Coordinates of C-alpha atoms in Angstrom, one line a residue:
X1 CA -127.4 -35.7 7.7
X2 CA -124.9 -33.4 9.4
X3 CA -123.0 -34.9 12.4
X4 CA -120.5 -33.2 14.7
X5 CA -118.2 -35.7 16.4
X6 CA -115.8 -34.9 19.3
X7 CA -113.7 -37.9 20.2
X8 CA -111.8 -39.0 23.3
X9 CA -108.4 -38.4 21.9
X10 CA -106.4 -38.6 18.7
X11 CA -105.8 -42.4 18.5
X12 CA -106.7 -44.0 15.1
X13 CA -109.5 -46.0 16.7
X14 CA -111.0 -42.9 18.2
X15 CA -110.3 -40.4 15.5
X16 CA -109.8 -42.1 12.1
X17 CA -112.3 -44.9 12.6
X18 CA -115.2 -42.6 13.2
X19 CA -114.5 -40.7 9.9
X20 CA -113.9 -44.0 8.1
X21 CA -117.3 -45.3 9.2
X22 CA -119.2 -42.1 8.4
X23 CA -117.6 -42.0 4.9
X24 CA -119.5 -45.2 3.9
X25 CA -122.5 -42.9 3.3
X26 CA -121.6 -39.9 1.1
X27 CA -124.8 -38.3 2.3
X28 CA -123.3 -37.8 5.8
X29 CA -121.6 -34.5 6.4
X30 CA -119.1 -35.4 9.1
X31 CA -117.5 -32.6 11.2
X32 CA -114.6 -33.5 13.5
X33 CA -112.0 -31.1 15.1
X34 CA -108.6 -30.9 13.6
X35 CA -106.6 -33.8 14.9
X36 CA -103.9 -31.7 16.5
X37 CA -106.5 -30.2 18.8
X38 CA -107.0 -33.6 20.4
X39 CA -105.0 -35.1 23.2
X40 CA -102.6 -38.1 23.2
X41 CA -100.8 -40.2 25.7
X42 CA -98.9 -37.3 27.2
X43 CA -100.7 -34.2 26.0
X44 CA -104.1 -32.9 26.9
X45 CA -106.5 -31.6 24.3
X46 CA -106.5 -28.0 23.2
X47 CA -109.9 -27.4 24.9
X48 CA -110.1 -23.7 24.1
X49 CA -109.6 -24.3 20.4
X50 CA -112.1 -27.2 20.3
X51 CA -114.7 -25.0 21.9
X52 CA -114.0 -22.2 19.4
X53 CA -114.2 -24.8 16.6
X54 CA -117.5 -26.0 17.9
X55 CA -118.9 -22.5 18.3
X56 CA -118.1 -21.6 14.7
X57 CA -119.5 -24.9 13.3
X58 CA -122.6 -24.7 11.1
X59 CA -125.8 -26.1 12.6
X60 CA -125.8 -29.9 12.8
X61 CA -128.5 -32.5 13.3
X62 CA -126.5 -34.4 15.9
X63 CA -123.5 -33.8 18.2
X64 CA -121.7 -36.9 19.4
X65 CA -119.5 -35.8 22.3
X66 CA -116.9 -37.2 24.6
X67 CA -117.5 -35.0 27.7
X68 CA -114.0 -36.0 29.1
X69 CA -112.4 -34.2 26.2
X70 CA -113.8 -30.8 27.3
X71 CA -113.8 -31.4 31.0
X72 CA -110.3 -32.8 31.4
X73 CA -108.6 -32.7 28.0
X74 CA -109.2 -36.4 27.3
X75 CA -109.8 -39.8 28.8
X76 CA -106.2 -40.3 30.2
X77 CA -106.1 -36.7 31.6
X78 CA -109.3 -37.4 33.4
X79 CA -107.2 -39.7 35.7
X80 CA -104.1 -37.6 35.7
X81 CA -105.2 -34.0 35.7
X82 CA -104.7 -31.8 38.7
X83 CA -107.4 -29.1 38.0
X84 CA -110.0 -28.6 40.7
X85 CA -113.7 -29.0 40.5
X86 CA -114.3 -25.2 39.9
X87 CA -111.9 -25.0 37.0
X88 CA -113.5 -28.0 35.3
X89 CA -117.0 -26.8 36.0
X90 CA -116.2 -23.5 34.2
X91 CA -115.2 -25.4 31.1
X92 CA -118.2 -27.6 30.9
X93 CA -120.7 -24.8 31.4
X94 CA -119.1 -22.9 28.5
X95 CA -119.7 -26.1 26.5
X96 CA -123.3 -26.2 27.6
X97 CA -123.8 -22.6 26.6
X98 CA -122.4 -23.2 23.1
X99 CA -124.4 -26.4 22.5
X100 CA -127.7 -24.8 23.7
X101 CA -127.4 -22.4 20.8
X102 CA -126.8 -25.2 18.3
X103 CA -130.2 -26.8 18.9
X104 CA -128.8 -30.2 17.8
X105 CA -129.6 -33.6 19.4
X106 CA -126.7 -34.3 21.8
X107 CA -125.5 -37.9 22.3
X108 CA -122.8 -37.7 25.0
X109 CA -120.8 -39.9 27.4
X110 CA -118.6 -39.4 30.4
X111 CA -116.3 -42.0 31.9
X112 CA -116.4 -43.4 35.4
X113 CA -112.8 -43.3 36.4
X114 CA -111.2 -46.7 36.0
X115 CA -109.0 -48.6 38.5
X116 CA -106.3 -50.6 36.7
X117 CA -105.3 -53.9 38.3
X118 CA -101.6 -53.5 37.7
X119 CA -98.5 -51.4 38.5
X120 CA -98.3 -49.7 35.0
X121 CA -98.4 -45.9 35.1
X122 CA -98.4 -45.3 31.4
X123 CA -102.0 -44.0 31.5
X124 CA -102.2 -43.2 35.2
X125 CA -100.6 -41.0 37.8
X126 CA -96.9 -41.5 38.5
X127 CA -97.5 -43.3 41.7
X128 CA -99.4 -46.1 40.0
X129 CA -96.1 -47.8 39.1
X130 CA -95.6 -48.6 42.8
X131 CA -99.0 -48.5 44.3
X132 CA -101.5 -49.3 41.5
X133 CA -102.1 -52.9 42.4
X134 CA -102.5 -52.0 46.1
X135 CA -105.0 -49.2 45.3
X136 CA -107.0 -51.7 43.2
X137 CA -107.0 -54.2 46.1
X138 CA -108.0 -51.5 48.6
X139 CA -110.9 -50.5 46.3
X140 CA -112.0 -54.1 45.7
X141 CA -112.0 -55.0 49.4
X142 CA -113.6 -51.8 50.5
X143 CA -116.5 -52.4 48.1
X144 CA -116.9 -56.1 48.5
X145 CA -116.2 -56.6 52.2
X146 CA -116.3 -53.0 53.7
X147 CA -112.7 -53.5 54.6
X148 CA -110.9 -50.1 54.5
X149 CA -107.4 -51.4 55.3
X150 CA -105.0 -49.2 53.3
X151 CA -101.8 -50.5 54.8
X152 CA -98.9 -50.2 52.3
X153 CA -100.4 -47.0 50.7
X154 CA -99.0 -43.7 51.9
X155 CA -101.8 -41.4 53.2
X156 CA -100.9 -38.6 50.8
X157 CA -101.2 -40.9 47.8
X158 CA -104.4 -42.5 48.8
X159 CA -105.9 -39.1 49.6
X160 CA -104.9 -37.7 46.2
X161 CA -106.4 -40.7 44.5
X162 CA -109.7 -40.5 46.4
X163 CA -109.9 -36.7 45.8
X164 CA -109.5 -37.2 42.1
X165 CA -112.3 -39.8 42.1
X166 CA -114.5 -37.5 44.1
X167 CA -113.9 -34.6 41.7
X168 CA -114.8 -36.7 38.7
X169 CA -117.9 -38.2 40.4
X170 CA -119.2 -34.7 41.2
X171 CA -118.7 -33.6 37.6
X172 CA -120.7 -36.7 36.5
X173 CA -123.5 -35.6 38.9
X174 CA -123.5 -32.2 37.2
X175 CA -124.2 -34.0 33.9
X176 CA -127.0 -35.8 35.6
X177 CA -128.6 -32.5 36.5
X178 CA -128.3 -31.4 32.8
X179 CA -130.0 -34.7 31.8
X180 CA -132.9 -33.9 34.1
X181 CA -133.3 -30.6 32.3
X182 CA -133.6 -32.4 29.0
X183 CA -130.3 -31.2 27.7
X184 CA -129.1 -34.6 26.3
X185 CA -130.8 -36.8 23.8
X186 CA -128.6 -39.6 25.2
X187 CA -126.2 -39.6 28.2
X188 CA -124.0 -42.6 28.9
X189 CA -121.6 -43.1 31.8
X190 CA -118.9 -45.6 30.7
X191 CA -117.4 -48.2 32.9
X192 CA -113.9 -48.7 31.5
X193 CA -111.8 -51.8 32.4
X194 CA -114.2 -53.1 35.1
X195 CA -113.8 -55.8 37.7
X196 CA -116.8 -57.2 39.7
X197 CA -116.1 -55.0 42.7
X198 CA -114.4 -51.6 43.2
X199 CA -115.1 -47.9 43.8
X200 CA -115.8 -47.5 40.1
X201 CA -118.5 -50.2 40.3
X202 CA -119.9 -48.6 43.4
X203 CA -120.0 -45.2 41.7
X204 CA -121.8 -46.7 38.7
X205 CA -124.5 -48.1 41.0
X206 CA -124.9 -44.7 42.7
X207 CA -125.2 -43.0 39.3
X208 CA -127.9 -45.6 38.3
X209 CA -129.8 -44.9 41.5
X210 CA -129.8 -41.2 40.5
X211 CA -131.3 -42.0 37.2
X212 CA -128.1 -42.3 35.1
X213 CA -127.4 -45.0 32.5
X214 CA -124.1 -46.8 32.8
X215 CA -122.4 -48.9 30.1
X216 CA -119.4 -51.2 30.2
X217 CA -116.8 -50.0 27.7
X218 CA -115.3 -46.7 26.8
X219 CA -113.5 -46.1 23.5
X220 CA -116.3 -47.6 21.3
X221 CA -119.1 -45.7 23.0
X222 CA -118.9 -42.6 20.6
X223 CA -119.2 -45.1 17.7
X224 CA -122.2 -46.8 19.3
X225 CA -123.8 -43.4 19.7
X226 CA -123.0 -42.7 16.1
X227 CA -125.1 -45.8 15.3
X228 CA -127.8 -44.7 17.7
X229 CA -128.1 -41.3 16.0
X230 CA -129.0 -43.0 12.7
X231 CA -132.7 -43.9 12.8
X232 CA -133.0 -47.2 11.0
X233 CA -134.8 -50.3 12.1
X234 CA -132.5 -53.3 11.7
X235 CA -133.6 -56.6 13.1
X236 CA -130.5 -58.6 14.3
X237 CA -130.2 -62.3 15.0
X238 CA -127.3 -63.2 17.3
X239 CA -125.4 -66.3 16.5
X240 CA -122.8 -67.3 19.1
X241 CA -120.1 -69.8 18.0
X242 CA -120.1 -71.1 21.6
X243 CA -123.8 -70.8 22.7
X244 CA -123.2 -72.7 25.9
X245 CA -120.6 -70.2 27.0
X246 CA -122.4 -66.9 26.3
X247 CA -122.9 -66.4 30.1
X248 CA -119.1 -66.0 30.7
X249 CA -117.6 -62.6 31.4
X250 CA -115.0 -61.1 29.1
X251 CA -111.7 -59.7 30.3
X252 CA -112.0 -56.0 31.4
X253 CA -115.8 -56.2 31.7
X254 CA -118.3 -56.9 34.4
X255 CA -121.1 -58.4 32.4
X256 CA -121.5 -61.6 30.4
X257 CA -120.7 -61.6 26.8
X258 CA -124.4 -62.1 26.0
X259 CA -125.3 -59.0 28.0
X260 CA -122.5 -57.1 26.4
X261 CA -123.8 -58.0 22.9
X262 CA -127.4 -57.1 23.9
X263 CA -126.3 -53.9 25.5
X264 CA -124.4 -52.7 22.4
X265 CA -127.3 -53.6 20.2
X266 CA -129.8 -51.7 22.4
X267 CA -127.6 -48.6 22.7
X268 CA -126.9 -48.7 19.0
X269 CA -130.6 -48.6 18.2
X270 CA -131.0 -52.1 16.8
X271 CA -133.8 -54.5 17.3
X272 CA -133.3 -58.1 18.5
X273 CA -134.8 -60.9 16.4
X274 CA -135.2 -64.4 17.8
X275 CA -135.8 -65.8 14.3
X276 CA -132.9 -66.0 11.9
X277 CA -135.2 -66.1 8.8
X278 CA -137.1 -63.0 9.9
X279 CA -133.9 -61.0 10.7
X280 CA -132.3 -58.3 8.5
X281 CA -128.8 -59.3 9.6
X282 CA -127.0 -62.1 11.4
X283 CA -124.5 -61.0 14.0
X284 CA -121.9 -63.8 14.3
X285 CA -120.2 -63.6 17.7
X286 CA -117.0 -65.7 17.9
X287 CA -117.1 -66.1 21.7
X288 CA -114.9 -68.1 24.0
X289 CA -115.1 -71.2 26.1
X290 CA -114.0 -71.2 29.7
X291 CA -112.1 -67.9 29.6
X292 CA -111.4 -65.2 27.0
X293 CA -107.9 -65.2 25.7
X294 CA -105.6 -62.2 25.9
X295 CA -103.0 -61.8 23.3
X296 CA -101.1 -58.9 25.0
X297 CA -100.8 -60.9 28.3
X298 CA -100.2 -64.2 26.6
X299 CA -103.3 -65.9 28.0
X300 CA -104.3 -68.7 25.6
X301 CA -107.8 -70.0 25.0
X302 CA -109.3 -72.7 22.8
X303 CA -109.4 -71.4 19.3
X304 CA -112.3 -71.9 16.9
X305 CA -111.8 -75.2 15.2
X306 CA -115.1 -76.1 13.4
X307 CA -116.7 -75.4 10.0
X308 CA -117.8 -71.9 9.3
X309 CA -120.9 -71.7 7.2
X310 CA -121.3 -68.4 5.4
X311 CA -124.8 -67.1 5.8
X312 CA -126.9 -66.5 2.7
X313 CA -128.1 -63.1 4.0
X314 CA -126.4 -60.0 5.4
X315 CA -124.0 -60.8 8.3
X316 CA -121.3 -59.2 10.3
X317 CA -118.6 -60.8 12.5
X318 CA -117.6 -59.8 16.0
X319 CA -114.5 -61.8 16.9
X320 CA -114.2 -61.7 20.7
X321 CA -112.6 -65.0 21.5
X322 CA -109.4 -63.1 22.4
X323 CA -109.0 -59.6 23.7
X324 CA -106.6 -57.3 21.9
X325 CA -106.8 -59.1 18.5
X326 CA -108.3 -61.8 16.3
X327 CA -108.7 -65.5 16.8
X328 CA -106.4 -66.9 14.1
X329 CA -108.3 -70.2 14.0
X330 CA -111.6 -68.4 13.3
X331 CA -110.3 -66.0 10.7
X332 CA -108.5 -68.7 8.7
X333 CA -111.7 -70.8 8.8
X334 CA -113.8 -67.8 7.7
X335 CA -111.4 -67.1 4.9
X336 CA -111.4 -70.7 3.7
X337 CA -115.2 -70.6 3.7
X338 CA -115.1 -67.4 1.6
X339 CA -112.8 -69.1 -0.8
X340 CA -115.3 -71.9 -1.2
X341 CA -117.9 -69.3 -2.2
X342 CA -115.6 -67.7 -4.7
X343 CA -117.9 -68.6 -7.6
X344 CA -120.6 -66.7 -5.8
X345 CA -118.4 -63.8 -4.9
X346 CA -121.0 -61.1 -5.7
X347 CA -123.5 -62.7 -3.3
X348 CA -120.9 -63.1 -0.6
X349 CA -119.6 -59.6 -0.8
X350 CA -123.1 -58.1 -1.0
X351 CA -124.0 -59.9 2.3
X352 CA -120.7 -59.2 4.1
X353 CA -121.3 -56.2 6.5
X354 CA -118.0 -56.2 8.3
X355 CA -115.5 -57.8 10.7
X356 CA -114.0 -56.5 13.9
X357 CA -111.7 -58.0 16.6
X358 CA -110.5 -54.7 18.2
X359 CA -109.4 -54.8 21.8
X360 CA -112.2 -55.5 24.4
X361 CA -115.5 -57.2 23.5
X362 CA -117.3 -53.9 23.9
X363 CA -114.7 -52.2 21.6
X364 CA -115.2 -54.9 18.9
X365 CA -119.0 -54.8 19.1
X366 CA -119.5 -51.1 19.2
X367 CA -117.2 -50.3 16.3
X368 CA -118.6 -53.2 14.2
X369 CA -122.2 -52.2 14.7
X370 CA -121.6 -48.5 13.8
X371 CA -120.3 -49.6 10.4
X372 CA -123.3 -51.9 10.0
X373 CA -125.8 -49.2 10.8
X374 CA -124.2 -46.6 8.4
X375 CA -124.0 -49.1 5.5
X376 CA -127.6 -50.3 6.0
X377 CA -128.9 -46.8 6.1
X378 CA -126.6 -45.3 3.4
X379 CA -128.5 -43.0 1.0
X380 CA -125.3 -42.7 -1.2
X381 CA -123.3 -45.9 -0.5
X382 CA -119.6 -45.5 -0.9
X383 CA -118.2 -49.0 -1.6
X384 CA -114.6 -47.9 -1.7
X385 CA -115.0 -46.5 1.8
X386 CA -116.5 -49.8 3.1
X387 CA -113.6 -51.7 1.6
X388 CA -111.1 -49.3 3.1
X389 CA -112.7 -49.8 6.5
X390 CA -112.6 -53.6 6.3
X391 CA -109.0 -53.6 5.0
X392 CA -107.9 -51.6 8.0
X393 CA -109.8 -53.7 10.5
X394 CA -108.4 -57.0 9.1
X395 CA -104.9 -55.7 8.9
X396 CA -105.0 -54.2 12.4
X397 CA -107.1 -56.7 14.4
X398 CA -105.9 -59.8 12.6
X399 CA -102.6 -59.3 10.8
X400 CA -100.9 -57.0 13.3
X401 CA -102.5 -57.6 16.7
X402 CA -102.8 -61.4 16.4
X403 CA -99.6 -62.1 14.5
X404 CA -97.0 -59.4 13.7
X405 CA -97.1 -57.7 17.0
X406 CA -95.7 -60.7 18.8
X407 CA -92.8 -60.8 16.4
X408 CA -91.4 -57.4 17.3
X409 CA -90.0 -56.0 20.5
X410 CA -90.7 -52.3 19.9
X411 CA -92.1 -50.0 17.2
X412 CA -90.3 -50.7 13.9
X413 CA -90.8 -51.0 10.1
X414 CA -93.4 -53.9 9.7
X415 CA -94.1 -53.6 6.0
X416 CA -92.4 -56.9 5.0
X417 CA -94.1 -58.8 7.8
X418 CA -97.5 -57.4 6.9
X419 CA -97.2 -58.0 3.1
X420 CA -98.4 -61.7 3.2
X421 CA -101.6 -60.6 5.0
X422 CA -102.1 -57.6 2.7
X423 CA -102.3 -60.0 -0.3
X424 CA -105.0 -62.1 1.4
X425 CA -107.0 -59.0 2.2
X426 CA -106.6 -57.7 -1.3
X427 CA -108.0 -60.9 -2.7
X428 CA -110.8 -61.1 -0.2
X429 CA -112.1 -57.6 -0.8
X430 CA -111.1 -57.3 -4.5
X431 CA -109.4 -54.1 -3.4
X432 CA -106.2 -52.6 -4.8
X433 CA -104.6 -50.5 -2.0
X434 CA -101.3 -49.4 -0.6
X435 CA -101.3 -49.3 3.2
X436 CA -98.8 -47.3 5.3
X437 CA -98.0 -48.1 8.9
X438 CA -97.0 -45.9 11.9
X439 CA -97.1 -45.8 15.7
X440 CA -99.0 -42.6 16.7
X441 CA -98.3 -43.1 20.4
X442 CA -94.9 -44.6 19.9
X443 CA -95.9 -47.9 21.5
X444 CA -96.7 -51.4 20.1
X445 CA -100.2 -51.3 21.5
X446 CA -101.7 -49.5 18.5
X447 CA -100.7 -48.9 15.0
X448 CA -102.1 -46.5 12.5
X449 CA -102.9 -47.8 9.0
X450 CA -103.4 -45.3 6.3
X451 CA -104.9 -46.2 3.0

């Protein structure tokens, strides 16, 4: 199977993770643009070179595509960029012309511009540092109450913000026209960092009324589309650690954790089984009581504190009790249970299809399920690639995000702090490896782990 994959930007979870997942099956030929063509926190993608790369690419079965990369130069530039509608339209029609010649199945997504509820402008326009929270409140109150009071926001700033939203919304309506022409196999409009109300939520509803399909999440959606592109019937039984709380809503999302799980499974092309014995795989969801914790913001929640029974059939673990990292209580309990099964290690490892606790609930679920789908379907299974993927996720989501990150003030050498966790992962996976750590965007939020 030949897959062309154009990610949102060059972050490890957008660029490396996709390649790591695809490499679990040696039968997949995976084509991805050179990393330096992709954008980062301050640089937009080299759109012209990406289009040239795509045009020269051999024919593929599937193209998985972040439309924001071509339209704006990436997800962050989609909020910051100053190009007008005509300039962006020219780019995307050149993309359409190239793809029409490829005759591949196109699975694509475009973002609905988010509205951050804070005054951090790291990923927004400069004025967000002073007016971000006010713009969020204006958007929320306008949608929920019809109150258009914009006091405290200068007219020129509000007008610029609304014009950027309008531009992006019109671009998304262009994609809807292409969908009606049958251009896309799958087209998703992503809702990134959602609240219950806001102009982004209002736009999502309008897109749905026009026949579009919206999905909470963003960074993980290309990975979910990777899973969707692989045609394999897998019956999944969902096992919540807190079944009485599955109706609660995760941070940065606008649907319950149960709906988030069901939505990711549906989009990834899985089947839901209501019978554990009849299922092919058990998806263990370590969900939260009362409210999801948030490691970055210091919001605590009740950790998992019961026995973890290792399933005697294929299983995967989505750890969503906290956003932005693992639940230490759950991971330790899981590791203890794995130790108890050490005499049946071959059975345990044969059934273990992955762990993830990356960022939002949707991020965790989408990335986990992509790995599950590729491994289940692998014609030429690469066990070393699977171990590498799991080592990176455990070292990132658990070791770094849930532990080491809080011990440092800024990007620095973390090798000594990570070593105790490395030893645990080495033993768990029976995997001899030498990881290297770096900060690709020069901030604590994400690290890159190379093995």
